Amino acid sequence: MQDLDANDITDAVIEQMAQTPDARLREIMEAAVRHLHAFAREVKLTPEEWLKGIATMTAVGQACTPYRQEFILLSDVLGLSRLVNAMHDATGREEVGTETSLLGPFFRESAPKVALGGTIAHIKTGPEIVLFGQVTDAAGKPVPHAQMDVWQTGADGLYDLQAHDPSVMDMRGQLNCDAEGRYHFRSVKPLGYPIPMDGPVGDLVTRQNRHGFRPAHIHVLISAPGYRELVTALYFADDAHVDSDTVFGVSASLVIQEQLGLPDAPIAGVPSIRYDFTLSLDTGSGGGRVGSDPSRLVPAG
Ligand code: BEZ
Ligand code: FE
């Protein structure tokens, strides 16, 4: 008969889980139990408070739909997505690869194909911009025909997914770089936006007196055989929230600003941004996505 108190409960749980055949699952769950118990002891968690915590997590799960991933949002506002990404980046062999950023909850697979020079803005309108550059490896060698997914809000600060209508696909596209790894496409300048604030994660952020905004940005996901998938985003320097992103996605190397008259700009007369991406070799340590197309996690019923 076990006779457990607040101190030996942790060891008892770990002992009971010790036969877990999957060694990595055993390691993760042991550490999770140790840290969770230490957290409860540190804050002297009361039953009432723990029930509130459970109610919040329940609400987070219930807020998930094929168009919305509230758990990813929770991971993002707690800085956990950034932490996991940063640790994954550190396992890359090259230190010069483009820095990563959050996938976020608005990525969608199977975005419409866009020809080089085409636009991703079909419905939304706003001030036009052009993004162009080249995808290379760490030695500067072009990565031919890299596949690039881009997605962003429009000038209204909203993603197409926020229309909750799967037939609406706008401000996103899939491009194939040319044989020299070069790309260019037209878009409209995105607007910064608050993370979805009408759910349990927004409630938490509000109670913490945080502004809830992300600076204006363009998401980019690049893949090519033999290279680690790059999940990143480019952030506009002129956004008021570029130094206080609610989900900690900004790095200095990812900050951009559109400019007229850039040398090599492929389309004259339109404010342009040149950004060259550097891919790291695939080391077999898995992908860098904390996130997913929401419809893959909660299929439409
Ligand atoms: C986004 O950039 O799409 C995003 C990332 C994290 C939370 C909310 C939105
Ligand atoms: Fe975003």
Short mmCIF file of C-alpha atoms and ligand atoms in Angstrom, two decimals:
data_model
loop_
_atom_site.label_atom_id
_atom_site.label_comp_id
_atom_site.label_asym_id
_atom_site.label_seq_id
_atom_site.Cartn_x
_atom_site.Cartn_y
_atom_site.Cartn_z
CA MET A 1 0.00 0.00 0.00
CA GLN A 2 1.43 3.37 -1.03
CA ASP A 3 1.26 6.14 1.53
CA LEU A 4 2.09 9.23 -0.48
CA ASP A 5 2.56 12.83 0.57
CA ALA A 6 3.29 15.99 -1.43
CA ASN A 7 6.95 15.09 -1.58
CA ASP A 8 7.01 11.44 -2.63
CA ILE A 9 4.16 11.54 -5.14
CA THR A 10 6.57 12.65 -7.90
CA ASP A 11 8.88 9.64 -7.50
CA ALA A 12 5.89 7.28 -7.30
CA VAL A 13 4.49 8.53 -10.63
CA ILE A 14 7.88 8.33 -12.33
CA GLU A 15 8.38 4.80 -11.00
CA GLN A 16 5.00 3.68 -12.34
CA MET A 17 5.83 5.11 -15.79
CA ALA A 18 9.32 3.59 -15.84
CA GLN A 19 8.28 0.60 -17.95
CA THR A 20 7.22 2.77 -20.92
CA PRO A 21 8.75 0.88 -23.86
CA ASP A 22 9.24 3.99 -26.02
CA ALA A 23 12.39 5.51 -24.50
CA ARG A 24 11.74 9.04 -25.81
CA LEU A 25 8.14 9.02 -24.54
CA ARG A 26 9.47 7.84 -21.16
CA GLU A 27 12.05 10.65 -21.05
CA ILE A 28 9.54 13.34 -22.05
CA MET A 29 6.83 12.21 -19.62
CA GLU A 30 9.25 11.82 -16.71
CA ALA A 31 10.52 15.37 -17.20
CA ALA A 32 6.99 16.69 -17.72
CA VAL A 33 5.83 15.16 -14.43
CA ARG A 34 8.89 16.42 -12.53
CA HIS A 35 8.48 19.98 -13.83
CA LEU A 36 4.69 20.05 -13.48
CA HIS A 37 4.91 18.86 -9.88
CA ALA A 38 7.68 21.38 -9.13
CA PHE A 39 5.52 24.14 -10.63
CA ALA A 40 2.52 23.14 -8.49
CA ARG A 41 4.70 23.10 -5.36
CA GLU A 42 6.34 26.44 -6.21
CA VAL A 43 3.07 28.35 -6.62
CA LYS A 44 1.26 26.25 -3.97
CA LEU A 45 -1.45 25.51 -6.53
CA THR A 46 -4.91 25.22 -4.95
CA PRO A 47 -7.64 22.83 -6.20
CA GLU A 48 -9.71 25.84 -7.29
CA GLU A 49 -6.85 27.26 -9.30
CA TRP A 50 -6.07 23.94 -10.95
CA LEU A 51 -9.72 23.57 -11.95
CA LYS A 52 -9.51 27.03 -13.55
CA GLY A 53 -6.41 25.86 -15.40
CA ILE A 54 -8.23 22.75 -16.59
CA ALA A 55 -11.21 24.86 -17.68
CA THR A 56 -8.88 27.11 -19.67
CA MET A 57 -7.22 24.16 -21.43
CA THR A 58 -10.64 22.68 -22.14
CA ALA A 59 -11.72 25.98 -23.69
CA VAL A 60 -8.52 26.06 -25.76
CA GLY A 61 -9.32 22.62 -27.17
CA GLN A 62 -12.95 23.52 -27.80
CA ALA A 63 -11.91 26.66 -29.71
CA CYS A 64 -10.04 24.53 -32.28
CA THR A 65 -11.77 24.12 -35.65
CA PRO A 66 -10.59 23.35 -39.20
CA TYR A 67 -9.92 27.10 -39.48
CA ARG A 68 -8.47 27.81 -36.08
CA GLN A 69 -5.71 26.24 -33.97
CA GLU A 70 -6.00 27.69 -30.47
CA PHE A 71 -3.39 25.32 -28.97
CA ILE A 72 -0.72 26.56 -31.38
CA LEU A 73 -1.71 30.08 -30.39
CA LEU A 74 -1.26 29.18 -26.72
CA SER A 75 2.19 27.73 -27.46
CA ASP A 76 3.02 30.93 -29.37
CA VAL A 77 2.00 33.46 -26.71
CA LEU A 78 3.88 31.48 -24.06
CA GLY A 79 7.07 31.66 -26.15
CA LEU A 80 7.17 27.87 -26.36
CA SER A 81 6.98 27.81 -30.17
CA ARG A 82 9.92 30.20 -30.40
CA LEU A 83 11.90 28.16 -27.88
CA VAL A 84 11.29 24.86 -29.69
CA ASN A 85 12.19 26.47 -33.03
CA ALA A 86 15.36 28.02 -31.62
CA MET A 87 16.51 24.65 -30.26
CA HIS A 88 15.73 23.02 -33.61
CA ASP A 89 17.67 25.72 -35.49
CA ALA A 90 20.69 25.03 -33.31
CA THR A 91 20.78 21.45 -34.61
CA GLY A 92 21.49 22.73 -38.17
CA ARG A 93 25.01 22.19 -39.42
CA GLU A 94 25.35 25.67 -40.96
CA GLU A 95 25.24 28.75 -38.80
CA VAL A 96 24.53 31.06 -41.74
CA GLY A 97 21.11 29.69 -42.70
CA THR A 98 18.19 32.13 -42.74
CA GLU A 99 16.71 32.40 -39.26
CA THR A 100 13.38 30.72 -38.75
CA SER A 101 10.14 32.16 -37.43
CA LEU A 102 6.75 30.86 -36.41
CA LEU A 103 4.55 28.97 -38.83
CA GLY A 104 1.56 30.35 -36.94
CA PRO A 105 -2.02 29.12 -37.13
CA PHE A 106 -2.86 30.47 -40.61
CA PHE A 107 -0.72 28.25 -42.83
CA ARG A 108 -2.69 26.29 -45.40
CA GLU A 109 -1.46 23.47 -47.57
CA SER A 110 -2.31 23.41 -51.29
CA ALA A 111 -2.26 27.17 -51.79
CA PRO A 112 -2.83 28.27 -55.40
CA LYS A 113 0.20 28.09 -57.73
CA VAL A 114 1.61 31.47 -58.69
CA ALA A 115 3.88 31.98 -61.71
CA LEU A 116 7.07 33.96 -61.13
CA GLY A 117 6.10 37.62 -61.42
CA GLY A 118 2.44 36.84 -60.65
CA THR A 119 0.43 38.19 -57.75
CA ILE A 120 -0.87 36.51 -54.61
CA ALA A 121 -3.48 39.28 -54.13
CA HIS A 122 -6.61 38.25 -56.00
CA ILE A 123 -9.39 39.63 -53.82
CA LYS A 124 -7.77 42.04 -51.40
CA THR A 125 -6.43 45.35 -52.63
CA GLY A 126 -3.93 47.80 -51.19
CA PRO A 127 -0.56 49.41 -51.84
CA GLU A 128 1.37 47.10 -54.16
CA ILE A 129 4.76 45.63 -53.26
CA VAL A 130 7.12 43.19 -54.96
CA LEU A 131 9.27 40.65 -53.16
CA PHE A 132 12.26 39.20 -54.98
CA GLY A 133 15.54 37.46 -54.33
CA GLN A 134 17.36 34.17 -54.54
CA VAL A 135 17.48 30.91 -52.61
CA THR A 136 21.00 29.56 -52.11
CA ASP A 137 22.81 27.12 -49.86
CA ALA A 138 25.20 28.24 -47.13
CA ALA A 139 28.06 28.45 -49.65
CA GLY A 140 26.04 30.77 -51.89
CA LYS A 141 25.29 28.08 -54.49
CA PRO A 142 21.81 28.57 -56.00
CA VAL A 143 19.18 26.01 -55.01
CA PRO A 144 17.40 25.35 -58.30
CA HIS A 145 13.60 25.20 -58.42
CA ALA A 146 13.11 25.51 -54.66
CA GLN A 147 9.41 25.47 -53.78
CA MET A 148 8.19 28.48 -51.86
CA ASP A 149 4.90 28.96 -50.01
CA VAL A 150 4.02 32.52 -49.04
CA TRP A 151 1.05 33.77 -47.03
CA GLN A 152 0.13 37.02 -45.37
CA THR A 153 -2.71 39.27 -44.32
CA GLY A 154 -4.01 41.92 -46.65
CA ALA A 155 -3.94 45.64 -45.97
CA ASP A 156 -6.92 44.97 -43.65
CA GLY A 157 -4.83 42.81 -41.31
CA LEU A 158 -6.91 39.67 -41.96
CA TYR A 159 -6.02 36.25 -43.37
CA ASP A 160 -8.30 34.48 -45.82
CA LEU A 161 -8.82 31.71 -43.21
CA GLN A 162 -10.54 34.25 -41.01
CA ALA A 163 -13.39 34.25 -43.52
CA HIS A 164 -14.04 30.63 -42.33
CA ASP A 165 -14.89 29.67 -45.91
CA PRO A 166 -12.57 27.07 -47.46
CA SER A 167 -13.33 28.33 -50.97
CA VAL A 168 -11.64 31.64 -50.15
CA MET A 169 -7.90 31.46 -50.89
CA ASP A 170 -6.25 34.83 -51.14
CA MET A 171 -2.96 36.42 -50.13
CA ARG A 172 -1.20 33.07 -50.35
CA GLY A 173 0.48 31.09 -53.06
CA GLN A 174 3.05 28.49 -54.06
CA LEU A 175 5.90 29.52 -56.32
CA ASN A 176 8.67 27.55 -57.95
CA CYS A 177 11.98 29.37 -58.07
CA ASP A 178 13.84 29.29 -61.38
CA ALA A 179 16.94 27.21 -62.16
CA GLU A 180 19.09 29.83 -60.37
CA GLY A 181 16.89 29.78 -57.27
CA ARG A 182 15.48 33.22 -58.14
CA TYR A 183 11.93 34.28 -57.33
CA HIS A 184 9.74 37.35 -57.55
CA PHE A 185 6.06 37.94 -56.94
CA ARG A 186 3.64 40.81 -56.47
CA SER A 187 1.55 41.35 -53.39
CA VAL A 188 0.01 44.13 -51.35
CA LYS A 189 1.58 45.47 -48.18
CA PRO A 190 0.27 43.51 -45.20
CA LEU A 191 -0.97 45.16 -42.03
CA GLY A 192 -0.01 44.12 -38.52
CA TYR A 193 -2.84 42.48 -36.64
CA PRO A 194 -3.88 41.26 -33.22
CA ILE A 195 -3.67 37.52 -32.71
CA PRO A 196 -7.19 36.07 -32.49
CA MET A 197 -8.36 37.71 -29.23
CA ASP A 198 -11.91 36.31 -29.11
CA GLY A 199 -10.97 33.02 -27.45
CA PRO A 200 -9.32 31.72 -24.27
CA VAL A 201 -5.81 32.66 -25.40
CA GLY A 202 -6.97 36.22 -26.12
CA ASP A 203 -8.60 36.32 -22.66
CA LEU A 204 -5.28 35.37 -21.08
CA VAL A 205 -3.33 37.95 -23.09
CA THR A 206 -5.86 40.64 -22.12
CA ARG A 207 -5.64 39.72 -18.44
CA GLN A 208 -1.86 40.07 -18.74
CA ASN A 209 -2.18 43.64 -20.11
CA ARG A 210 -0.40 42.66 -23.33
CA HIS A 211 -1.33 44.47 -26.56
CA GLY A 212 -1.86 41.24 -28.50
CA PHE A 213 -0.42 42.53 -31.81
CA ARG A 214 1.93 41.00 -34.33
CA PRO A 215 3.91 43.38 -36.55
CA ALA A 216 3.09 43.28 -40.30
CA HIS A 217 4.82 40.33 -41.93
CA ILE A 218 4.96 37.91 -44.82
CA HIS A 219 5.29 34.19 -44.05
CA VAL A 220 7.63 32.08 -46.18
CA LEU A 221 8.13 28.32 -46.22
CA ILE A 222 10.81 26.97 -48.58
CA SER A 223 11.60 23.38 -49.40
CA ALA A 224 14.01 21.67 -51.76
CA PRO A 225 15.27 18.07 -51.86
CA GLY A 226 18.32 17.57 -49.63
CA TYR A 227 17.70 20.77 -47.61
CA ARG A 228 16.04 21.40 -44.30
CA GLU A 229 12.61 22.95 -44.76
CA LEU A 230 12.82 26.64 -43.90
CA VAL A 231 9.85 28.13 -42.04
CA THR A 232 10.27 31.84 -41.58
CA ALA A 233 8.66 35.26 -41.96
CA LEU A 234 9.78 38.76 -42.93
CA TYR A 235 8.77 41.65 -40.68
CA PHE A 236 8.24 45.28 -41.69
CA ALA A 237 10.54 47.73 -39.89
CA ASP A 238 7.96 50.52 -39.94
CA ASP A 239 5.40 48.62 -37.83
CA ALA A 240 4.93 50.00 -34.30
CA HIS A 241 4.99 46.47 -32.83
CA VAL A 242 8.17 45.22 -34.48
CA ASP A 243 9.95 45.22 -31.09
CA SER A 244 7.11 43.75 -29.03
CA ASP A 245 5.60 40.88 -31.05
CA THR A 246 3.06 39.03 -28.86
CA VAL A 247 4.35 35.68 -30.11
CA PHE A 248 8.09 36.44 -30.17
CA GLY A 249 8.60 35.71 -33.88
CA VAL A 250 10.83 38.65 -34.87
CA SER A 251 14.61 38.46 -35.33
CA ALA A 252 16.70 41.42 -36.52
CA SER A 253 17.83 39.50 -39.61
CA LEU A 254 14.20 39.08 -40.72
CA VAL A 255 13.29 42.78 -40.64
CA ILE A 256 12.64 44.35 -44.05
CA GLN A 257 11.33 47.54 -45.63
CA GLU A 258 10.02 48.13 -49.13
CA GLN A 259 11.92 50.63 -51.26
CA LEU A 260 11.52 52.23 -54.67
CA GLY A 261 14.36 52.04 -57.18
CA LEU A 262 16.21 49.04 -55.77
CA PRO A 263 18.96 47.78 -58.09
CA ASP A 264 17.86 44.54 -59.80
CA ALA A 265 14.19 45.14 -58.90
CA PRO A 266 12.37 43.02 -61.48
CA ILE A 267 9.31 45.29 -61.77
CA ALA A 268 9.95 49.02 -62.15
CA GLY A 269 7.90 51.62 -60.31
CA VAL A 270 6.64 49.36 -57.50
CA PRO A 271 8.14 49.49 -53.97
CA SER A 272 10.22 46.32 -53.67
CA ILE A 273 11.93 44.18 -51.11
CA ARG A 274 14.93 42.04 -51.87
CA TYR A 275 15.42 39.09 -49.57
CA ASP A 276 17.81 36.23 -50.25
CA PHE A 277 17.17 33.00 -48.37
CA THR A 278 19.85 30.55 -47.29
CA LEU A 279 18.91 26.92 -46.80
CA SER A 280 20.72 24.51 -44.49
CA LEU A 281 21.45 20.95 -45.48
CA ASP A 282 19.00 18.36 -44.23
CA THR A 283 20.59 16.66 -41.24
CA GLY A 284 17.72 14.22 -40.79
CA SER A 285 16.59 15.88 -37.56
CA GLY A 286 13.05 16.48 -38.76
CA GLY A 287 11.13 19.54 -39.81
CA GLY A 288 11.01 22.92 -38.08
CA ARG A 289 7.28 23.47 -38.04
CA VAL A 290 5.56 24.17 -34.77
CA GLY A 291 2.21 24.28 -36.42
CA SER A 292 0.13 22.88 -39.18
CA ASP A 293 -2.67 23.62 -41.54
CA PRO A 294 -5.55 23.70 -38.97
CA SER A 295 -7.69 21.47 -41.19
CA ARG A 296 -5.08 18.69 -40.83
CA LEU A 297 -5.50 18.73 -37.05
CA VAL A 298 -9.27 19.17 -36.88
CA PRO A 299 -10.78 17.85 -40.10
CA ALA A 300 -14.14 19.29 -41.12
CA GLY A 301 -16.81 16.95 -39.70
C1 BEZ B 1 0.84 34.39 -37.62
O1 BEZ B 1 1.80 35.04 -37.90
O2 BEZ B 1 0.13 34.04 -38.52
C2 BEZ B 1 0.57 34.08 -36.19
C3 BEZ B 1 1.53 33.47 -35.45
C4 BEZ B 1 1.27 33.18 -34.14
C5 BEZ B 1 0.06 33.50 -33.58
C6 BEZ B 1 -0.91 34.13 -34.33
C7 BEZ B 1 -0.65 34.43 -35.65
FE FE B 2 1.02 35.81 -39.64
#
